[in-house]
PDB file of C-alpha atoms in Angstrom:
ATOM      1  CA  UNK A   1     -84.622  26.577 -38.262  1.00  0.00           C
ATOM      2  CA  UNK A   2     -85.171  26.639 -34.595  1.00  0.00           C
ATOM      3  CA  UNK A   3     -83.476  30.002 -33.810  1.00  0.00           C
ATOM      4  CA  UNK A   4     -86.222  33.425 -34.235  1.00  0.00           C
ATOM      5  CA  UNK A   5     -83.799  36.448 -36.826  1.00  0.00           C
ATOM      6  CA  UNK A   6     -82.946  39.166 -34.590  1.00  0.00           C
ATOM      7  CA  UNK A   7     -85.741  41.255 -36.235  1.00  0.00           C
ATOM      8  CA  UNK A   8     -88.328  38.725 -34.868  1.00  0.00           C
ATOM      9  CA  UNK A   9     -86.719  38.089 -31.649  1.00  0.00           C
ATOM     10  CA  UNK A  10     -86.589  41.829 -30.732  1.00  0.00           C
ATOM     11  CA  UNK A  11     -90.606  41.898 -31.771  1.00  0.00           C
ATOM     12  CA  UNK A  12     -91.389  40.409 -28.721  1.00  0.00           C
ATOM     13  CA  UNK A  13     -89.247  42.669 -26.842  1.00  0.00           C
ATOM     14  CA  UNK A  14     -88.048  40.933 -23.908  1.00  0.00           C
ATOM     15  CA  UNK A  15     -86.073  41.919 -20.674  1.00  0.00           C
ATOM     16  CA  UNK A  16     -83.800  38.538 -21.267  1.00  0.00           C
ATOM     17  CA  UNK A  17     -83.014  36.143 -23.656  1.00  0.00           C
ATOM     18  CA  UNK A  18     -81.670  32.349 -22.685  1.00  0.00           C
ATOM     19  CA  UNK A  19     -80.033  30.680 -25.138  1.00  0.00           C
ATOM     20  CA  UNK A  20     -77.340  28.052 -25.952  1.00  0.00           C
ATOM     21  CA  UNK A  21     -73.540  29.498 -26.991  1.00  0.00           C
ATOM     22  CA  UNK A  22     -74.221  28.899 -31.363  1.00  0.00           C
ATOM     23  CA  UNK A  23     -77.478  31.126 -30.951  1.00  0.00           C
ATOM     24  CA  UNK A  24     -75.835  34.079 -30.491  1.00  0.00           C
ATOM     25  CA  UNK A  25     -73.166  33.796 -33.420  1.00  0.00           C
ATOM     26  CA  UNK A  26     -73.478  36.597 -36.606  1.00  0.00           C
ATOM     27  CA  UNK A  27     -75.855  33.392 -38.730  1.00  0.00           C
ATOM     28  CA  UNK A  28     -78.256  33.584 -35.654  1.00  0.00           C
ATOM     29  CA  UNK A  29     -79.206  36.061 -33.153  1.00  0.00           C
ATOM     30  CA  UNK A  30     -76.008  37.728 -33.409  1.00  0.00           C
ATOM     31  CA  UNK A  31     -73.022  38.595 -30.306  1.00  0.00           C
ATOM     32  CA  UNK A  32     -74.481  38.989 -27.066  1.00  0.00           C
ATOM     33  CA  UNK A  33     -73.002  42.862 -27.606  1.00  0.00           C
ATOM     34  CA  UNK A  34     -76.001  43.616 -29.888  1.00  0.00           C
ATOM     35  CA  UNK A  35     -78.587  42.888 -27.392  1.00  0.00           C
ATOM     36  CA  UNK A  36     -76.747  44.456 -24.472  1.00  0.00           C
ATOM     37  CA  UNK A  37     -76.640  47.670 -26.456  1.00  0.00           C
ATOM     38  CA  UNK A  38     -80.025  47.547 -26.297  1.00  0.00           C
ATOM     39  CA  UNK A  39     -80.568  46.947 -23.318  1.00  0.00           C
ATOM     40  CA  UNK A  40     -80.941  43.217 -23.248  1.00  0.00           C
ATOM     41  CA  UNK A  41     -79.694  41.088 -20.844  1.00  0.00           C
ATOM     42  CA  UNK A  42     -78.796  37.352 -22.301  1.00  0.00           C
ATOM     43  CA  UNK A  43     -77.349  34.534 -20.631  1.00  0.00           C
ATOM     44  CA  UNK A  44     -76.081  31.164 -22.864  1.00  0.00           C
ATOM     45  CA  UNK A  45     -76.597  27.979 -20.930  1.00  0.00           C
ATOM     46  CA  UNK A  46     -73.216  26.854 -19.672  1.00  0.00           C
ATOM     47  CA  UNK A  47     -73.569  23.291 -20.937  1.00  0.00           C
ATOM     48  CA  UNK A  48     -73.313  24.432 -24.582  1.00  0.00           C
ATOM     49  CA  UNK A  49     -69.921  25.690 -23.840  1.00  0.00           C
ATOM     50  CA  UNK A  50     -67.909  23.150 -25.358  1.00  0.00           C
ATOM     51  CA  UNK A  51     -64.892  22.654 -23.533  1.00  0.00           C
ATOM     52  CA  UNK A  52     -62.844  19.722 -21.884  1.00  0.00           C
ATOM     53  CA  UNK A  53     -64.406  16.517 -20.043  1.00  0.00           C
ATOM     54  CA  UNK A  54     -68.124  18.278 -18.386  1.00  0.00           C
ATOM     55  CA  UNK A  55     -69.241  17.088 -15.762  1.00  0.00           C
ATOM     56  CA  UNK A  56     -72.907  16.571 -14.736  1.00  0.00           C
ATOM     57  CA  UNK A  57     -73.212  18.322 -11.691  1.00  0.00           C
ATOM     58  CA  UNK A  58     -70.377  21.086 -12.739  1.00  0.00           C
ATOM     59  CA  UNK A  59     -72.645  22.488 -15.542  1.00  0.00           C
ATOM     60  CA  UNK A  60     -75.967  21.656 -14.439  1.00  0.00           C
ATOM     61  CA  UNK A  61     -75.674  22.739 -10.234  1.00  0.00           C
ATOM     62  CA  UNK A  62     -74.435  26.562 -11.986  1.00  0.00           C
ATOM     63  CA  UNK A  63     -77.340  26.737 -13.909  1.00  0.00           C
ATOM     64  CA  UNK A  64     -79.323  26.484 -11.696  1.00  0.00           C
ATOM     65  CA  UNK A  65     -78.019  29.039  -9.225  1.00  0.00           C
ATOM     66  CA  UNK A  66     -78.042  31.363 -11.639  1.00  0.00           C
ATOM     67  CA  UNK A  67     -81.672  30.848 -12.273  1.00  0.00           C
ATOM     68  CA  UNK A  68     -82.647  31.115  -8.843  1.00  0.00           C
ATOM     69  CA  UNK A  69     -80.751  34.516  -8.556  1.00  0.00           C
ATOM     70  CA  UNK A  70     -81.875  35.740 -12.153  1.00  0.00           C
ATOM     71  CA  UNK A  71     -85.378  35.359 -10.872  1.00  0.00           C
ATOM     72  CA  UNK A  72     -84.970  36.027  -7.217  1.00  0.00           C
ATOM     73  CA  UNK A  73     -85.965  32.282  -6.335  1.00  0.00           C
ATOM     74  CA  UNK A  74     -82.416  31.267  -4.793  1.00  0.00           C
ATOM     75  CA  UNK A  75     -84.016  28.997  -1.576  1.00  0.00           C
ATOM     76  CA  UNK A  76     -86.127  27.272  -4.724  1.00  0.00           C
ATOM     77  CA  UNK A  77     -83.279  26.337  -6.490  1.00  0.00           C
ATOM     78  CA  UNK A  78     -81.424  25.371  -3.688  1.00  0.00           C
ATOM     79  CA  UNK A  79     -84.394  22.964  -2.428  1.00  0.00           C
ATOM     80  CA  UNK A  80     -83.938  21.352  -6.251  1.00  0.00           C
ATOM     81  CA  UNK A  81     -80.500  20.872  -6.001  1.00  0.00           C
ATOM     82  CA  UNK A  82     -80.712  19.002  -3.422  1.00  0.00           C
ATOM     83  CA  UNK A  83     -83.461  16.901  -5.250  1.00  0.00           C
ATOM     84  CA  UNK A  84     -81.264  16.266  -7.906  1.00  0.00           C
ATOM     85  CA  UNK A  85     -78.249  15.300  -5.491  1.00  0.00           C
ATOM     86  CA  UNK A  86     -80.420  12.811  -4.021  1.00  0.00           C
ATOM     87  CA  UNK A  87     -81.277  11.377  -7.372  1.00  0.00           C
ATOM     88  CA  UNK A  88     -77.841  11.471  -8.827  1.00  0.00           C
ATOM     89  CA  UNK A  89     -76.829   9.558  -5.904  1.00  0.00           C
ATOM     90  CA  UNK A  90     -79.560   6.687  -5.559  1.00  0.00           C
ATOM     91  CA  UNK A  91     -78.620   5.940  -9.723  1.00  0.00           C
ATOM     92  CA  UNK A  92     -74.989   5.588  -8.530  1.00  0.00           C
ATOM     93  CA  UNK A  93     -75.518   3.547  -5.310  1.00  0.00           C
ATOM     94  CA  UNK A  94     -77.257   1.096  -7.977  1.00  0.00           C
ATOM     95  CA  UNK A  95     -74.824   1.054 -10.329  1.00  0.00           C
ATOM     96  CA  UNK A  96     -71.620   0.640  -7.786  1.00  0.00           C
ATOM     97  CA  UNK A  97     -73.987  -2.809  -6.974  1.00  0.00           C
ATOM     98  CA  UNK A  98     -73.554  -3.712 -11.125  1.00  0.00           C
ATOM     99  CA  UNK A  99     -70.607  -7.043 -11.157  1.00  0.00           C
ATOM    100  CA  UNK A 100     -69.744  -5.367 -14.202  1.00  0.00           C
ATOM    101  CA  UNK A 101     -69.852  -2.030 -16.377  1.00  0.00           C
ATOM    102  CA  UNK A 102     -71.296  -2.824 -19.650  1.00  0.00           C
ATOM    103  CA  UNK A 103     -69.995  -0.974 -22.605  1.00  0.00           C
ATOM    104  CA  UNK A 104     -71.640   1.439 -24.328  1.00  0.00           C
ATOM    105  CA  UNK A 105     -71.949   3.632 -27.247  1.00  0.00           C
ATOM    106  CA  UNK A 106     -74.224   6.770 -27.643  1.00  0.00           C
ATOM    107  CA  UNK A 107     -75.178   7.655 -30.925  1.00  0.00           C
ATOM    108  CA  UNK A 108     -77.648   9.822 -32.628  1.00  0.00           C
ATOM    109  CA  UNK A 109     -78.901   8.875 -35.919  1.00  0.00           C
ATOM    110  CA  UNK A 110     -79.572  11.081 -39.370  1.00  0.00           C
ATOM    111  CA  UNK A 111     -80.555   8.724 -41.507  1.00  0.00           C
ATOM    112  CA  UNK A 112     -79.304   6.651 -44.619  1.00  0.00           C
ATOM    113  CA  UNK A 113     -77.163   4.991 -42.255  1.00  0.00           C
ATOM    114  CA  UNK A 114     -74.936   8.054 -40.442  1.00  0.00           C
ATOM    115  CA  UNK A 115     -74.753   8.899 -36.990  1.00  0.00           C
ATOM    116  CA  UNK A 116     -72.775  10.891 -35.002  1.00  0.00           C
ATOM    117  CA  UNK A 117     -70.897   9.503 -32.033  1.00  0.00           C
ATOM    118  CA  UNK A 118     -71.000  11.088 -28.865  1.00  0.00           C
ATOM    119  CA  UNK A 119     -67.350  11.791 -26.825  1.00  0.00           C
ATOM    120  CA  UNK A 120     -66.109  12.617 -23.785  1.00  0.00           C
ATOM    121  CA  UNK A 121     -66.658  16.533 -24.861  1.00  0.00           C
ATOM    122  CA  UNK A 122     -70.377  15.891 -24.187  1.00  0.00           C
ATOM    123  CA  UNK A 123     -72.024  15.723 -20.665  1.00  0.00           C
ATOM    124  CA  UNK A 124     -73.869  12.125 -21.648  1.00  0.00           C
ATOM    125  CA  UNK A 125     -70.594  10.480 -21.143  1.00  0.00           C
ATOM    126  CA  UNK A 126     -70.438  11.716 -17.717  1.00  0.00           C
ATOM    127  CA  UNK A 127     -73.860  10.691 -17.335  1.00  0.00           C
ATOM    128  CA  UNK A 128     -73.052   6.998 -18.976  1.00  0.00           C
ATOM    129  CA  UNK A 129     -70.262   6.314 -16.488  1.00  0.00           C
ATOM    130  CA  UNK A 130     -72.087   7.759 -13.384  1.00  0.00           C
ATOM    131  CA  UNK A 131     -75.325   5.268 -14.786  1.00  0.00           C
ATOM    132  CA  UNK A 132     -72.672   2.215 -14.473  1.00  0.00           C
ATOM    133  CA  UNK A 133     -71.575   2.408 -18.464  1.00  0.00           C
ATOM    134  CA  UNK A 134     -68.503   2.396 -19.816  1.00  0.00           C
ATOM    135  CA  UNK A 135     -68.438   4.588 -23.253  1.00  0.00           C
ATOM    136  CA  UNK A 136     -66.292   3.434 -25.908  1.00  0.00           C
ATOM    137  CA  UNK A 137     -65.845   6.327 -27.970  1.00  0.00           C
ATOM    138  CA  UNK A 138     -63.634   8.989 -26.216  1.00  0.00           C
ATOM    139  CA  UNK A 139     -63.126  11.027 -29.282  1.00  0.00           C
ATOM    140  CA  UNK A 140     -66.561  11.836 -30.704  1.00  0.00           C
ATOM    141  CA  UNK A 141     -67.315  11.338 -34.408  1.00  0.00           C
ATOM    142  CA  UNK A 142     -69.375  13.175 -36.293  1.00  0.00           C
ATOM    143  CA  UNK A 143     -71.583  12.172 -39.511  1.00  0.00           C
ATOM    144  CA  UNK A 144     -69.738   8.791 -39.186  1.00  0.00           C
ATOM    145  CA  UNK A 145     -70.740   5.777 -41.411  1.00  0.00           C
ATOM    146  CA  UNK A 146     -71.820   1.923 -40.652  1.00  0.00           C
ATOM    147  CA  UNK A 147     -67.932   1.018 -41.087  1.00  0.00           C
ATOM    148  CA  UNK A 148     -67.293   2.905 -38.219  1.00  0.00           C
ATOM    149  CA  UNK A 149     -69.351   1.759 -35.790  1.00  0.00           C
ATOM    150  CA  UNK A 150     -69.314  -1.652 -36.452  1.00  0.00           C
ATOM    151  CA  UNK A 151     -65.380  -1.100 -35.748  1.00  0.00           C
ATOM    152  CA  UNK A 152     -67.054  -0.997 -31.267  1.00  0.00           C
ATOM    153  CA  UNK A 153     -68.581  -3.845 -30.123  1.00  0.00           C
ATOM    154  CA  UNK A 154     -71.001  -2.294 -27.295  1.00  0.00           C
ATOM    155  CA  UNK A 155     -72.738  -4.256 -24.805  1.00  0.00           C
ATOM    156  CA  UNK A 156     -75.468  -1.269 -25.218  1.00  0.00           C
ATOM    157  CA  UNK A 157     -76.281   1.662 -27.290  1.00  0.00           C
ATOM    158  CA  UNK A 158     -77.421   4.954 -25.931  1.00  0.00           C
ATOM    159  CA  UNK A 159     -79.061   6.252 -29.009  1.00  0.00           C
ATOM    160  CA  UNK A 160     -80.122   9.865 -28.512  1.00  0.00           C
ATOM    161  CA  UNK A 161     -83.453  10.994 -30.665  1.00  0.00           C
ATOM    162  CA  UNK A 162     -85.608  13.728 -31.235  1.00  0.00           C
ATOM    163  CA  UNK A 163     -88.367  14.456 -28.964  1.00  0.00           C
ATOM    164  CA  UNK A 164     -92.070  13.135 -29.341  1.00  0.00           C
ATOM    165  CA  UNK A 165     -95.037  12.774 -27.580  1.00  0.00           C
ATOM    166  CA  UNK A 166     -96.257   9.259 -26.357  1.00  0.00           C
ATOM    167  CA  UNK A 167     -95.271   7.652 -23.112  1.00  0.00           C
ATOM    168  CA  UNK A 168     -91.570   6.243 -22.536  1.00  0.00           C
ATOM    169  CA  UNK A 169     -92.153   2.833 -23.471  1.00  0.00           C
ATOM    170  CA  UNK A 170     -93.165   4.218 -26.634  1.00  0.00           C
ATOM    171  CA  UNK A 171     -90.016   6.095 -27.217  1.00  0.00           C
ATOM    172  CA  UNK A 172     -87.753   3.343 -26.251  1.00  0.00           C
ATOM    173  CA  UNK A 173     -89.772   1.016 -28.595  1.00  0.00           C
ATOM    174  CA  UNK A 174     -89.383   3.441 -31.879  1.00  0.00           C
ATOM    175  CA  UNK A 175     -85.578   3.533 -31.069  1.00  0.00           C
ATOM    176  CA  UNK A 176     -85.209   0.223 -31.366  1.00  0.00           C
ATOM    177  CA  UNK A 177     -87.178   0.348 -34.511  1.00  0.00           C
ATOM    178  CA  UNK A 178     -85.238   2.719 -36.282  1.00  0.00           C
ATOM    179  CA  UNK A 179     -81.536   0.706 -35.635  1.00  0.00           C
ATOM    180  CA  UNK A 180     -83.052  -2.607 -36.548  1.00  0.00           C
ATOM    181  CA  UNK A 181     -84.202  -0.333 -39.884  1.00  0.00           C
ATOM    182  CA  UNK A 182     -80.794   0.001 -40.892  1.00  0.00           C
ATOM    183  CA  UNK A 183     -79.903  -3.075 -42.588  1.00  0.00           C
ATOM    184  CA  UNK A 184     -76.055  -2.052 -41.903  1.00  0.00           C
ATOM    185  CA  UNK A 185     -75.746  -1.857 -38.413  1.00  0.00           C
ATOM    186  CA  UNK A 186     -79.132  -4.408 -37.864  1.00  0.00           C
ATOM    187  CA  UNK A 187     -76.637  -7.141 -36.757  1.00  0.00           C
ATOM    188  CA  UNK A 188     -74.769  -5.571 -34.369  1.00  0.00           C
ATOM    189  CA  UNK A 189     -75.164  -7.884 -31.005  1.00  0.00           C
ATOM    190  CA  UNK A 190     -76.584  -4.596 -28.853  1.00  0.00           C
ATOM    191  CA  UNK A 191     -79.276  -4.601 -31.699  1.00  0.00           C
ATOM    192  CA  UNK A 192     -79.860  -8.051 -32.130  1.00  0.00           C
ATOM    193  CA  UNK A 193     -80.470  -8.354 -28.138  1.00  0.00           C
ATOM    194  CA  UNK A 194     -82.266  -5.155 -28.164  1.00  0.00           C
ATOM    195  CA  UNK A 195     -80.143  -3.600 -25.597  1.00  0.00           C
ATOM    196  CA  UNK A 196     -80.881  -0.029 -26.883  1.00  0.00           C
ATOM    197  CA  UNK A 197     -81.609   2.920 -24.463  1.00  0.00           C
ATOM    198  CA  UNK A 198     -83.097   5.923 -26.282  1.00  0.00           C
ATOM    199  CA  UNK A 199     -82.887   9.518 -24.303  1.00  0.00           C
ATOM    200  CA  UNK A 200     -84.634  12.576 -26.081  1.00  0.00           C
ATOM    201  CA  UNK A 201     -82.138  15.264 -27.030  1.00  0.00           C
ATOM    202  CA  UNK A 202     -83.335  18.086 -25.041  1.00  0.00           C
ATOM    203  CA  UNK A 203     -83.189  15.961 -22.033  1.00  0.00           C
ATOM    204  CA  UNK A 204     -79.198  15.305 -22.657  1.00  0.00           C
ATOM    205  CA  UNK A 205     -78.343  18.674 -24.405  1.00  0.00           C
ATOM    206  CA  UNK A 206     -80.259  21.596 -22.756  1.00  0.00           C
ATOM    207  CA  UNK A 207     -78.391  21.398 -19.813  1.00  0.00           C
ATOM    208  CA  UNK A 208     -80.843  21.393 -17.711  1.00  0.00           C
ATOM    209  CA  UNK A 209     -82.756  18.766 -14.461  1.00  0.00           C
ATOM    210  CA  UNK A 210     -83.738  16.899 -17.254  1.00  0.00           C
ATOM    211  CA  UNK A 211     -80.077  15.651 -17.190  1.00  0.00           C
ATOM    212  CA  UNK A 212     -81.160  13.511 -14.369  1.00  0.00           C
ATOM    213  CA  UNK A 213     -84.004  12.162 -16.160  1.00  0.00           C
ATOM    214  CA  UNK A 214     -81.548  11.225 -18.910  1.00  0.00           C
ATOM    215  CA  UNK A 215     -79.457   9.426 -16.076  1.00  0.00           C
ATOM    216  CA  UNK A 216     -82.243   7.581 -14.418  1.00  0.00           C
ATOM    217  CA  UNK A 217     -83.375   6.206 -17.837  1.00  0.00           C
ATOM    218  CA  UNK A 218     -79.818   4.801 -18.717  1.00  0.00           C
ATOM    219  CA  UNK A 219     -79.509   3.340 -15.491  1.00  0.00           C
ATOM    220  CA  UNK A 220     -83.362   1.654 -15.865  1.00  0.00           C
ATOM    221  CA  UNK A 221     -82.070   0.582 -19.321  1.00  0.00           C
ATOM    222  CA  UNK A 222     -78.620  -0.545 -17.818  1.00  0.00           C
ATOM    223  CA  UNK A 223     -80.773  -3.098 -15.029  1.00  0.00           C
ATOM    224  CA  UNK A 224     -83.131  -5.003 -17.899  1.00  0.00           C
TER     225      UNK A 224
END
């Protein structure tokens, strides 16, 4: 519902289009062949390329260079690298001072009591370990019920949401609500404590600096 047809996309006639790897299958905008015959140029964010174990600064550091040469702003996104390293690094220092990793499991919830379980094939594990976590589920699971998550134990859950408006506090607050909601899972110990770190989507999926946000909020979460 998110993705323009091709007949509304090419309305607007742009020079590029940016997009994540299932946007430009034949159900959405269709192979990246189409638009290049057209003169088109598209580029599909390297983070939605499912493949192996990523890792944080492997897809997002790429990404970035390739936006500073797309747009001729390469010194730019060098200067934000740089930002980010600093960033990355200050979360780790803080969790290497942790006596313990806490385990964690990061799930995202579609109501009626099923959620999908994040693995190792998504970056927010990466991010999870470099916060100080240690995720439970290596295999992700997808459209799981109660029965299988109340097979983990986790210290914490990193329970991934759709984005709102409001301040953080508010956003952390309504992700709590909606677990303790769910008379199946409301007795789970991370619940019960209220050890629950929500993270928008965008901020964990699009690939993007907002990956760092996503890591500085789980390693807030991870020192309460």
């Amino acid at each position: 519902p998110f993705v323009p047809s091709k007949e509304e996309a090419l309305a607007y006639e742009p020079d590029l289009i940016i997009g994540w790897n299932h946007h430009f299958l034949p159900g959405a905008l269709g192979q990246v062949e189409h638009w290049q015959r057209q003169g088109i140029a598209t580029y599909i964010v390297p983070a939605t390329v499912r493949r192996g174990k990523p890792k944080l600064q492997e897809i997002l550091y790429p990404f970035i260079d390739d936006m500073g040469k797309i747009f001729g702003e390469e010194s730019r996104a060098e200067a934000y690298k740089q930002g980010l390293d600093e960033r990355i690094k200050a979360v780790e220092s803080k969790a290497k001072q942790r006596a313990y990793k806490p385990s964690i499991m990061i799930l995202q919830s579609y109501g009626n009591s099923t959620y999908t379980a994040y693995g190792e094939n998504y970056v927010i594990q990466d991010i999870v370990e470099k916060a100080g976590g240690r995720p439970l589920v290596p295999q992700g699971m997808t459209a799981v019920g109660p029965e299988r998550i109340l097979a983990y134990d986790p210290d914490y859950i990193v329970l991934v949401m759709s984005d709102e408006d409001g301040d953080r506090e508010a956003f952390t607050e309504k992700g709590k609500e909606l677990l303790e909601k769910d008379s199946k899972l409301r007795h789970m110990s991370a619940i019960m404590s209220g050890r629950i770190i929500s993270v928008p989507f965008s901020a964990v999926n699009n690939g993007n600096g907002r990956l760092v946000d996503a890591l500085e909020w789980i390693g807030a979460g991870l020192d309460q």
